[in-house]
Amino acid sequence: MVPPTMEMVLYGNVKGGHHMRRWQWPPDPRTGEVGMLEKLVFKEEEDSESGVYMRFMRSHKCYDIVPTSSKLVIFDTTLQVKKAFFALVANGVRAAPLWESKKQSLLFASDMPKSAFMKQNLQELGIGTYENIAFIPPDTPIIKALNIFVERQISALPAVDERGKVVDIYSKFDVINLAAEKTYNNLDITVTQALQHSWQYFEGVVKCSKLETLETVVDRIVSAEVHRLAVVVNEADSIVGIISLSDILQALFLTPAGAAPKETEAE
């Protein structure tokens, strides 16, 4: 039976830039040759650190990042043959690579260097919206909040108290709770009253400063497991800006190398 195939990717330097080659592994059992699937050459101007994510997106197809049901089993060379045999059977594989811990090592995602622009702060990168920010008082009726969603084409609204501090966030997702609670006929209730019915879905308000790095903000959003936006506040905890997930994705993947991201409407 022909063993399952996998792809090998090799990155290297060439004059005026660098290249990426993708091969199919294992080799053809009849010829012993390795079939090349794709070869891409990047120009030197695309080879800066700030374009690393953009190059990754260009050189990979959506299928490349889809998780597979298979797993890679690796045996240490000091493992007993008997245990290795039972491990092969238990995992349903016919072969496994050997790892000599004294001579070789594995490359983990945490070992990869991070781009320098991830260490720049939000103000330097120009990420986010800092003018004409859409927000509402906590006592705003739901019907008014829904109208703002439609008019401004946004997906979430920070709730700001009389002191200018952010106390909550009302999103389009919270509107679903109106149907779940069968209160969609009463759109005159306030945002605060509506959020009291959706506390189990509350993701929290992620706050940050314009002087914090993009890496810090991304880590904070991931740790909080929020799917909306980050609110930029000043020393008095007053709202001064909004950063949406689309702003961050644009800065990471769509912005050309060396160009500052364009400020967008908060979503």
PDB file of C-alpha atoms in Angstrom:
ATOM      1  CA  MET A   1       0.000   0.000   0.000  1.00  0.00           C
ATOM      2  CA  VAL A   2       1.295   3.436  -0.899  1.00  0.00           C
ATOM      3  CA  PRO A   3       2.068   5.435   2.269  1.00  0.00           C
ATOM      4  CA  PRO A   4       0.177   8.711   2.807  1.00  0.00           C
ATOM      5  CA  THR A   5       1.789  11.742   1.228  1.00  0.00           C
ATOM      6  CA  MET A   6       2.678  15.030   2.841  1.00  0.00           C
ATOM      7  CA  GLU A   7       4.213  18.281   1.697  1.00  0.00           C
ATOM      8  CA  MET A   8       7.678  19.575   2.537  1.00  0.00           C
ATOM      9  CA  VAL A   9       8.405  23.298   2.373  1.00  0.00           C
ATOM     10  CA  LEU A  10      11.917  24.722   1.962  1.00  0.00           C
ATOM     11  CA  TYR A  11      12.779  28.390   2.242  1.00  0.00           C
ATOM     12  CA  GLY A  12      16.089  29.715   0.904  1.00  0.00           C
ATOM     13  CA  ASN A  13      17.866  32.849  -0.275  1.00  0.00           C
ATOM     14  CA  VAL A  14      18.485  33.764  -3.890  1.00  0.00           C
ATOM     15  CA  LYS A  15      19.973  36.835  -5.511  1.00  0.00           C
ATOM     16  CA  GLY A  16      17.597  39.768  -5.175  1.00  0.00           C
ATOM     17  CA  GLY A  17      15.232  38.090  -2.716  1.00  0.00           C
ATOM     18  CA  HIS A  18      14.337  34.605  -1.524  1.00  0.00           C
ATOM     19  CA  HIS A  19      12.422  31.572  -2.740  1.00  0.00           C
ATOM     20  CA  MET A  20      10.072  28.922  -1.429  1.00  0.00           C
ATOM     21  CA  ARG A  21       9.789  25.380  -2.810  1.00  0.00           C
ATOM     22  CA  ARG A  22       7.134  22.806  -1.960  1.00  0.00           C
ATOM     23  CA  TRP A  23       7.719  19.093  -2.535  1.00  0.00           C
ATOM     24  CA  GLN A  24       5.570  16.035  -2.178  1.00  0.00           C
ATOM     25  CA  TRP A  25       6.955  13.424   0.238  1.00  0.00           C
ATOM     26  CA  PRO A  26       7.694  10.507   0.211  1.00  0.00           C
ATOM     27  CA  PRO A  27       9.446  10.072  -3.175  1.00  0.00           C
ATOM     28  CA  ASP A  28       7.831   8.140  -5.991  1.00  0.00           C
ATOM     29  CA  PRO A  29       8.523   4.442  -5.153  1.00  0.00           C
ATOM     30  CA  ARG A  30       9.042   3.656  -8.842  1.00  0.00           C
ATOM     31  CA  THR A  31      11.513   6.412  -9.682  1.00  0.00           C
ATOM     32  CA  GLY A  32      12.737   7.553  -6.284  1.00  0.00           C
ATOM     33  CA  GLU A  33      12.170  11.161  -7.344  1.00  0.00           C
ATOM     34  CA  VAL A  34      10.540  13.855  -5.244  1.00  0.00           C
ATOM     35  CA  GLY A  35       7.831  15.766  -7.098  1.00  0.00           C
ATOM     36  CA  MET A  36       7.972  19.561  -6.863  1.00  0.00           C
ATOM     37  CA  LEU A  37       4.524  21.041  -6.368  1.00  0.00           C
ATOM     38  CA  GLU A  38       5.301  24.743  -6.478  1.00  0.00           C
ATOM     39  CA  LYS A  39       8.153  27.241  -6.616  1.00  0.00           C
ATOM     40  CA  LEU A  40       7.717  30.875  -5.651  1.00  0.00           C
ATOM     41  CA  VAL A  41      10.321  33.654  -5.840  1.00  0.00           C
ATOM     42  CA  PHE A  42       9.870  36.840  -3.823  1.00  0.00           C
ATOM     43  CA  LYS A  43      11.457  40.128  -4.770  1.00  0.00           C
ATOM     44  CA  GLU A  44      13.877  41.861  -2.443  1.00  0.00           C
ATOM     45  CA  GLU A  45      11.428  44.672  -1.617  1.00  0.00           C
ATOM     46  CA  GLU A  46       8.980  42.055  -0.326  1.00  0.00           C
ATOM     47  CA  ASP A  47      11.607  40.542   1.931  1.00  0.00           C
ATOM     48  CA  SER A  48      11.298  42.938   4.889  1.00  0.00           C
ATOM     49  CA  GLU A  49      10.190  41.852   8.338  1.00  0.00           C
ATOM     50  CA  SER A  50       6.978  43.851   8.153  1.00  0.00           C
ATOM     51  CA  GLY A  51       5.836  41.757   5.181  1.00  0.00           C
ATOM     52  CA  VAL A  52       6.358  38.333   6.726  1.00  0.00           C
ATOM     53  CA  TYR A  53       2.653  37.696   7.322  1.00  0.00           C
ATOM     54  CA  MET A  54       1.713  39.024   3.892  1.00  0.00           C
ATOM     55  CA  ARG A  55       4.245  36.682   2.226  1.00  0.00           C
ATOM     56  CA  PHE A  56       2.894  33.768   4.226  1.00  0.00           C
ATOM     57  CA  MET A  57      -0.651  34.457   3.051  1.00  0.00           C
ATOM     58  CA  ARG A  58       0.516  34.799  -0.560  1.00  0.00           C
ATOM     59  CA  SER A  59       2.524  31.584  -0.593  1.00  0.00           C
ATOM     60  CA  HIS A  60      -0.056  29.324   1.066  1.00  0.00           C
ATOM     61  CA  LYS A  61      -3.471  28.208  -0.005  1.00  0.00           C
ATOM     62  CA  CYS A  62      -6.431  27.938   2.340  1.00  0.00           C
ATOM     63  CA  TYR A  63      -6.102  24.143   2.240  1.00  0.00           C
ATOM     64  CA  ASP A  64      -2.587  24.404   3.692  1.00  0.00           C
ATOM     65  CA  ILE A  65      -3.852  25.759   7.017  1.00  0.00           C
ATOM     66  CA  VAL A  66      -6.770  23.363   7.417  1.00  0.00           C
ATOM     67  CA  PRO A  67      -6.003  20.943  10.290  1.00  0.00           C
ATOM     68  CA  THR A  68      -5.894  17.282   9.301  1.00  0.00           C
ATOM     69  CA  SER A  69      -7.040  14.281  11.262  1.00  0.00           C
ATOM     70  CA  SER A  70      -3.615  12.657  11.031  1.00  0.00           C
ATOM     71  CA  LYS A  71      -0.847  13.041  13.578  1.00  0.00           C
ATOM     72  CA  LEU A  72       2.919  12.818  13.401  1.00  0.00           C
ATOM     73  CA  VAL A  73       4.443  10.130  15.612  1.00  0.00           C
ATOM     74  CA  ILE A  74       8.151  10.517  16.407  1.00  0.00           C
ATOM     75  CA  PHE A  75      10.292   7.953  18.238  1.00  0.00           C
ATOM     76  CA  ASP A  76      13.368   8.689  20.265  1.00  0.00           C
ATOM     77  CA  THR A  77      16.294   6.494  19.232  1.00  0.00           C
ATOM     78  CA  THR A  78      16.562   5.202  22.805  1.00  0.00           C
ATOM     79  CA  LEU A  79      13.024   3.770  22.700  1.00  0.00           C
ATOM     80  CA  GLN A  80      12.832  -0.028  22.865  1.00  0.00           C
ATOM     81  CA  VAL A  81      11.840  -1.757  19.615  1.00  0.00           C
ATOM     82  CA  LYS A  82       8.991  -3.579  21.361  1.00  0.00           C
ATOM     83  CA  LYS A  83       7.474  -0.319  22.605  1.00  0.00           C
ATOM     84  CA  ALA A  84       7.980   1.296  19.210  1.00  0.00           C
ATOM     85  CA  PHE A  85       6.107  -1.580  17.548  1.00  0.00           C
ATOM     86  CA  PHE A  86       3.108  -1.265  19.858  1.00  0.00           C
ATOM     87  CA  ALA A  87       3.138   2.517  19.400  1.00  0.00           C
ATOM     88  CA  LEU A  88       2.976   2.105  15.619  1.00  0.00           C
ATOM     89  CA  VAL A  89       0.023  -0.257  15.927  1.00  0.00           C
ATOM     90  CA  ALA A  90      -1.781   1.924  18.480  1.00  0.00           C
ATOM     91  CA  ASN A  91      -1.462   5.026  16.300  1.00  0.00           C
ATOM     92  CA  GLY A  92      -2.284   3.243  13.052  1.00  0.00           C
ATOM     93  CA  VAL A  93       0.930   4.240  11.261  1.00  0.00           C
ATOM     94  CA  ARG A  94       3.406   2.088   9.323  1.00  0.00           C
ATOM     95  CA  ALA A  95       6.488   4.230   9.788  1.00  0.00           C
ATOM     96  CA  ALA A  96       7.755   6.972  12.058  1.00  0.00           C
ATOM     97  CA  PRO A  97      10.762   9.323  11.942  1.00  0.00           C
ATOM     98  CA  LEU A  98      13.493   8.828  14.534  1.00  0.00           C
ATOM     99  CA  TRP A  99      14.794  11.643  16.704  1.00  0.00           C
ATOM    100  CA  GLU A 100      18.292  11.744  18.116  1.00  0.00           C
ATOM    101  CA  SER A 101      17.998  14.204  20.980  1.00  0.00           C
ATOM    102  CA  LYS A 102      21.761  14.622  21.321  1.00  0.00           C
ATOM    103  CA  LYS A 103      22.317  15.573  17.686  1.00  0.00           C
ATOM    104  CA  GLN A 104      19.029  17.046  16.476  1.00  0.00           C
ATOM    105  CA  SER A 105      16.091  19.025  17.762  1.00  0.00           C
ATOM    106  CA  LEU A 106      12.559  20.026  16.827  1.00  0.00           C
ATOM    107  CA  LEU A 107      11.446  23.461  15.656  1.00  0.00           C
ATOM    108  CA  PHE A 108       8.467  24.827  17.565  1.00  0.00           C
ATOM    109  CA  ALA A 109       6.260  27.816  16.783  1.00  0.00           C
ATOM    110  CA  SER A 110       7.648  29.587  19.853  1.00  0.00           C
ATOM    111  CA  ASP A 111      11.146  29.345  18.349  1.00  0.00           C
ATOM    112  CA  MET A 112      10.206  31.469  15.346  1.00  0.00           C
ATOM    113  CA  PRO A 113      11.432  35.087  15.473  1.00  0.00           C
ATOM    114  CA  LYS A 114       8.777  37.786  15.692  1.00  0.00           C
ATOM    115  CA  SER A 115       8.668  40.704  13.306  1.00  0.00           C
ATOM    116  CA  ALA A 116      10.007  44.008  14.589  1.00  0.00           C
ATOM    117  CA  PHE A 117       6.781  45.865  13.817  1.00  0.00           C
ATOM    118  CA  MET A 118       4.975  43.751  16.434  1.00  0.00           C
ATOM    119  CA  LYS A 119       7.105  45.637  18.980  1.00  0.00           C
ATOM    120  CA  GLN A 120       5.867  49.016  17.733  1.00  0.00           C
ATOM    121  CA  ASN A 121       3.038  50.720  19.587  1.00  0.00           C
ATOM    122  CA  LEU A 122      -0.386  51.496  18.175  1.00  0.00           C
ATOM    123  CA  GLN A 123       0.381  55.171  17.746  1.00  0.00           C
ATOM    124  CA  GLU A 124       3.465  54.436  15.655  1.00  0.00           C
ATOM    125  CA  LEU A 125       1.606  51.939  13.467  1.00  0.00           C
ATOM    126  CA  GLY A 126      -1.484  54.110  13.082  1.00  0.00           C
ATOM    127  CA  ILE A 127      -3.856  51.233  13.789  1.00  0.00           C
ATOM    128  CA  GLY A 128      -7.398  52.007  14.888  1.00  0.00           C
ATOM    129  CA  THR A 129     -10.032  54.739  14.769  1.00  0.00           C
ATOM    130  CA  TYR A 130      -9.523  57.869  16.875  1.00  0.00           C
ATOM    131  CA  GLU A 131     -12.015  60.297  15.338  1.00  0.00           C
ATOM    132  CA  ASN A 132     -15.811  60.235  15.187  1.00  0.00           C
ATOM    133  CA  ILE A 133     -15.947  57.256  17.551  1.00  0.00           C
ATOM    134  CA  ALA A 134     -19.361  55.639  17.958  1.00  0.00           C
ATOM    135  CA  PHE A 135     -20.385  54.993  21.570  1.00  0.00           C
ATOM    136  CA  ILE A 136     -23.555  55.160  23.666  1.00  0.00           C
ATOM    137  CA  PRO A 137     -24.601  55.855  27.287  1.00  0.00           C
ATOM    138  CA  PRO A 138     -25.637  52.753  29.270  1.00  0.00           C
ATOM    139  CA  ASP A 139     -29.261  53.958  29.387  1.00  0.00           C
ATOM    140  CA  THR A 140     -29.583  54.082  25.584  1.00  0.00           C
ATOM    141  CA  PRO A 141     -32.707  52.260  24.301  1.00  0.00           C
ATOM    142  CA  ILE A 142     -32.004  49.171  22.226  1.00  0.00           C
ATOM    143  CA  ILE A 143     -33.887  50.563  19.237  1.00  0.00           C
ATOM    144  CA  LYS A 144     -31.487  53.507  19.105  1.00  0.00           C
ATOM    145  CA  ALA A 145     -28.456  51.212  19.361  1.00  0.00           C
ATOM    146  CA  LEU A 146     -29.802  49.108  16.484  1.00  0.00           C
ATOM    147  CA  ASN A 147     -30.194  52.217  14.345  1.00  0.00           C
ATOM    148  CA  ILE A 148     -26.564  53.156  15.045  1.00  0.00           C
ATOM    149  CA  PHE A 149     -25.443  49.666  14.003  1.00  0.00           C
ATOM    150  CA  VAL A 150     -27.180  50.127  10.659  1.00  0.00           C
ATOM    151  CA  GLU A 151     -26.194  53.749  10.048  1.00  0.00           C
ATOM    152  CA  ARG A 152     -22.527  53.401  11.020  1.00  0.00           C
ATOM    153  CA  GLN A 153     -22.136  49.829   9.710  1.00  0.00           C
ATOM    154  CA  ILE A 154     -20.439  48.659  12.889  1.00  0.00           C
ATOM    155  CA  SER A 155     -20.860  45.499  14.949  1.00  0.00           C
ATOM    156  CA  ALA A 156     -20.306  46.731  18.519  1.00  0.00           C
ATOM    157  CA  LEU A 157     -20.842  49.862  20.603  1.00  0.00           C
ATOM    158  CA  PRO A 158     -18.922  50.753  23.787  1.00  0.00           C
ATOM    159  CA  ALA A 159     -21.188  51.883  26.621  1.00  0.00           C
ATOM    160  CA  VAL A 160     -19.673  54.972  28.277  1.00  0.00           C
ATOM    161  CA  ASP A 161     -20.878  56.483  31.573  1.00  0.00           C
ATOM    162  CA  GLU A 162     -21.214  60.175  32.421  1.00  0.00           C
ATOM    163  CA  ARG A 163     -17.536  60.336  33.430  1.00  0.00           C
ATOM    164  CA  GLY A 164     -16.452  59.099  30.017  1.00  0.00           C
ATOM    165  CA  LYS A 165     -15.362  55.664  31.240  1.00  0.00           C
ATOM    166  CA  VAL A 166     -16.142  52.489  29.328  1.00  0.00           C
ATOM    167  CA  VAL A 167     -18.360  50.222  31.414  1.00  0.00           C
ATOM    168  CA  ASP A 168     -19.640  47.703  28.867  1.00  0.00           C
ATOM    169  CA  ILE A 169     -19.972  46.804  25.197  1.00  0.00           C
ATOM    170  CA  TYR A 170     -23.187  46.090  23.310  1.00  0.00           C
ATOM    171  CA  SER A 171     -22.806  44.122  20.086  1.00  0.00           C
ATOM    172  CA  LYS A 172     -24.952  42.730  17.315  1.00  0.00           C
ATOM    173  CA  PHE A 173     -24.482  39.315  18.876  1.00  0.00           C
ATOM    174  CA  ASP A 174     -26.327  40.537  21.973  1.00  0.00           C
ATOM    175  CA  VAL A 175     -29.343  41.232  19.782  1.00  0.00           C
ATOM    176  CA  ILE A 176     -29.748  37.462  19.383  1.00  0.00           C
ATOM    177  CA  ASN A 177     -30.619  37.302  23.069  1.00  0.00           C
ATOM    178  CA  LEU A 178     -33.721  39.360  22.351  1.00  0.00           C
ATOM    179  CA  ALA A 179     -35.074  36.406  20.407  1.00  0.00           C
ATOM    180  CA  ALA A 180     -33.862  33.887  22.980  1.00  0.00           C
ATOM    181  CA  GLU A 181     -35.578  35.802  25.796  1.00  0.00           C
ATOM    182  CA  LYS A 182     -38.594  36.592  23.582  1.00  0.00           C
ATOM    183  CA  THR A 183     -38.237  40.293  24.357  1.00  0.00           C
ATOM    184  CA  TYR A 184     -37.819  41.468  20.772  1.00  0.00           C
ATOM    185  CA  ASN A 185     -41.178  43.264  20.992  1.00  0.00           C
ATOM    186  CA  ASN A 186     -39.828  45.528  23.716  1.00  0.00           C
ATOM    187  CA  LEU A 187     -37.083  47.547  22.045  1.00  0.00           C
ATOM    188  CA  ASP A 188     -37.480  50.445  24.451  1.00  0.00           C
ATOM    189  CA  ILE A 189     -35.514  48.749  27.225  1.00  0.00           C
ATOM    190  CA  THR A 190     -32.032  50.116  27.821  1.00  0.00           C
ATOM    191  CA  VAL A 191     -28.788  48.524  26.768  1.00  0.00           C
ATOM    192  CA  THR A 192     -27.927  47.885  30.425  1.00  0.00           C
ATOM    193  CA  GLN A 193     -31.195  46.024  30.955  1.00  0.00           C
ATOM    194  CA  ALA A 194     -30.615  43.974  27.818  1.00  0.00           C
ATOM    195  CA  LEU A 195     -27.091  43.014  28.860  1.00  0.00           C
ATOM    196  CA  GLN A 196     -28.390  41.753  32.193  1.00  0.00           C
ATOM    197  CA  HIS A 197     -30.097  38.979  30.236  1.00  0.00           C
ATOM    198  CA  SER A 198     -26.925  38.096  28.337  1.00  0.00           C
ATOM    199  CA  TRP A 199     -24.354  37.966  31.112  1.00  0.00           C
ATOM    200  CA  GLN A 200     -23.436  34.397  30.194  1.00  0.00           C
ATOM    201  CA  TYR A 201     -22.212  35.609  26.802  1.00  0.00           C
ATOM    202  CA  PHE A 202     -20.253  38.580  28.140  1.00  0.00           C
ATOM    203  CA  GLU A 203     -16.688  38.548  26.880  1.00  0.00           C
ATOM    204  CA  GLY A 204     -15.440  41.577  28.774  1.00  0.00           C
ATOM    205  CA  VAL A 205     -14.106  44.934  27.688  1.00  0.00           C
ATOM    206  CA  VAL A 206     -10.534  44.737  26.433  1.00  0.00           C
ATOM    207  CA  LYS A 207      -8.764  48.030  27.078  1.00  0.00           C
ATOM    208  CA  CYS A 208      -5.382  49.213  25.908  1.00  0.00           C
ATOM    209  CA  SER A 209      -3.277  52.333  25.472  1.00  0.00           C
ATOM    210  CA  LYS A 210      -1.965  53.879  22.269  1.00  0.00           C
ATOM    211  CA  LEU A 211       1.527  53.432  23.715  1.00  0.00           C
ATOM    212  CA  GLU A 212       1.180  49.651  24.063  1.00  0.00           C
ATOM    213  CA  THR A 213       2.715  47.438  21.404  1.00  0.00           C
ATOM    214  CA  LEU A 214       0.698  45.558  18.814  1.00  0.00           C
ATOM    215  CA  GLU A 215       2.027  42.303  20.247  1.00  0.00           C
ATOM    216  CA  THR A 216       0.686  43.200  23.700  1.00  0.00           C
ATOM    217  CA  VAL A 217      -2.748  44.087  22.341  1.00  0.00           C
ATOM    218  CA  VAL A 218      -2.997  40.901  20.253  1.00  0.00           C
ATOM    219  CA  ASP A 219      -1.952  38.748  23.230  1.00  0.00           C
ATOM    220  CA  ARG A 220      -4.538  40.481  25.411  1.00  0.00           C
ATOM    221  CA  ILE A 221      -7.345  39.897  22.922  1.00  0.00           C
ATOM    222  CA  VAL A 222      -6.378  36.240  22.512  1.00  0.00           C
ATOM    223  CA  SER A 223      -6.095  35.690  26.277  1.00  0.00           C
ATOM    224  CA  ALA A 224      -9.481  37.307  26.892  1.00  0.00           C
ATOM    225  CA  GLU A 225     -10.996  35.237  24.049  1.00  0.00           C
ATOM    226  CA  VAL A 226     -12.958  38.213  22.760  1.00  0.00           C
ATOM    227  CA  HIS A 227     -14.180  38.423  19.196  1.00  0.00           C
ATOM    228  CA  ARG A 228     -15.082  42.075  18.963  1.00  0.00           C
ATOM    229  CA  LEU A 229     -12.758  44.994  19.529  1.00  0.00           C
ATOM    230  CA  ALA A 230     -10.353  46.682  21.903  1.00  0.00           C
ATOM    231  CA  VAL A 231     -11.083  50.070  23.438  1.00  0.00           C
ATOM    232  CA  VAL A 232      -8.189  52.522  23.567  1.00  0.00           C
ATOM    233  CA  VAL A 233      -8.241  54.562  26.778  1.00  0.00           C
ATOM    234  CA  ASN A 234      -6.103  57.311  28.293  1.00  0.00           C
ATOM    235  CA  GLU A 235      -4.755  57.732  31.822  1.00  0.00           C
ATOM    236  CA  ALA A 236      -8.228  58.661  33.099  1.00  0.00           C
ATOM    237  CA  ASP A 237      -9.688  55.456  31.618  1.00  0.00           C
ATOM    238  CA  SER A 238     -11.675  57.547  29.125  1.00  0.00           C
ATOM    239  CA  ILE A 239     -12.232  56.269  25.599  1.00  0.00           C
ATOM    240  CA  VAL A 240     -10.000  57.839  22.945  1.00  0.00           C
ATOM    241  CA  GLY A 241     -10.145  55.221  20.197  1.00  0.00           C
ATOM    242  CA  ILE A 242     -11.315  51.847  18.935  1.00  0.00           C
ATOM    243  CA  ILE A 243      -9.352  48.948  17.458  1.00  0.00           C
ATOM    244  CA  SER A 244     -11.360  46.308  15.626  1.00  0.00           C
ATOM    245  CA  LEU A 245     -10.192  42.841  14.690  1.00  0.00           C
ATOM    246  CA  SER A 246     -10.326  43.881  11.044  1.00  0.00           C
ATOM    247  CA  ASP A 247      -7.860  46.690  11.835  1.00  0.00           C
ATOM    248  CA  ILE A 248      -5.423  44.153  13.279  1.00  0.00           C
ATOM    249  CA  LEU A 249      -5.871  41.677  10.427  1.00  0.00           C
ATOM    250  CA  GLN A 250      -5.305  44.423   7.884  1.00  0.00           C
ATOM    251  CA  ALA A 251      -2.083  45.451   9.632  1.00  0.00           C
ATOM    252  CA  LEU A 252      -0.832  41.854   9.806  1.00  0.00           C
ATOM    253  CA  PHE A 253      -1.809  40.452   6.425  1.00  0.00           C
ATOM    254  CA  LEU A 254      -2.984  43.086   3.962  1.00  0.00           C
ATOM    255  CA  THR A 255      -0.795  46.131   4.521  1.00  0.00           C
ATOM    256  CA  PRO A 256       2.180  46.366   2.110  1.00  0.00           C
ATOM    257  CA  ALA A 257       5.609  46.179   3.703  1.00  0.00           C
ATOM    258  CA  GLY A 258       6.720  49.482   5.155  1.00  0.00           C
ATOM    259  CA  ALA A 259       3.341  51.197   4.707  1.00  0.00           C
ATOM    260  CA  ALA A 260       1.335  52.399   7.686  1.00  0.00           C
ATOM    261  CA  PRO A 261      -2.124  50.820   8.008  1.00  0.00           C
ATOM    262  CA  LYS A 262      -4.991  53.075   7.033  1.00  0.00           C
ATOM    263  CA  GLU A 263      -7.316  54.030   9.859  1.00  0.00           C
ATOM    264  CA  THR A 264     -10.684  52.348   9.432  1.00  0.00           C
ATOM    265  CA  GLU A 265     -14.124  52.638  10.898  1.00  0.00           C
ATOM    266  CA  ALA A 266     -14.467  50.581  14.070  1.00  0.00           C
ATOM    267  CA  GLU A 267     -16.312  47.316  13.721  1.00  0.00           C
TER     268      GLU A 267
END
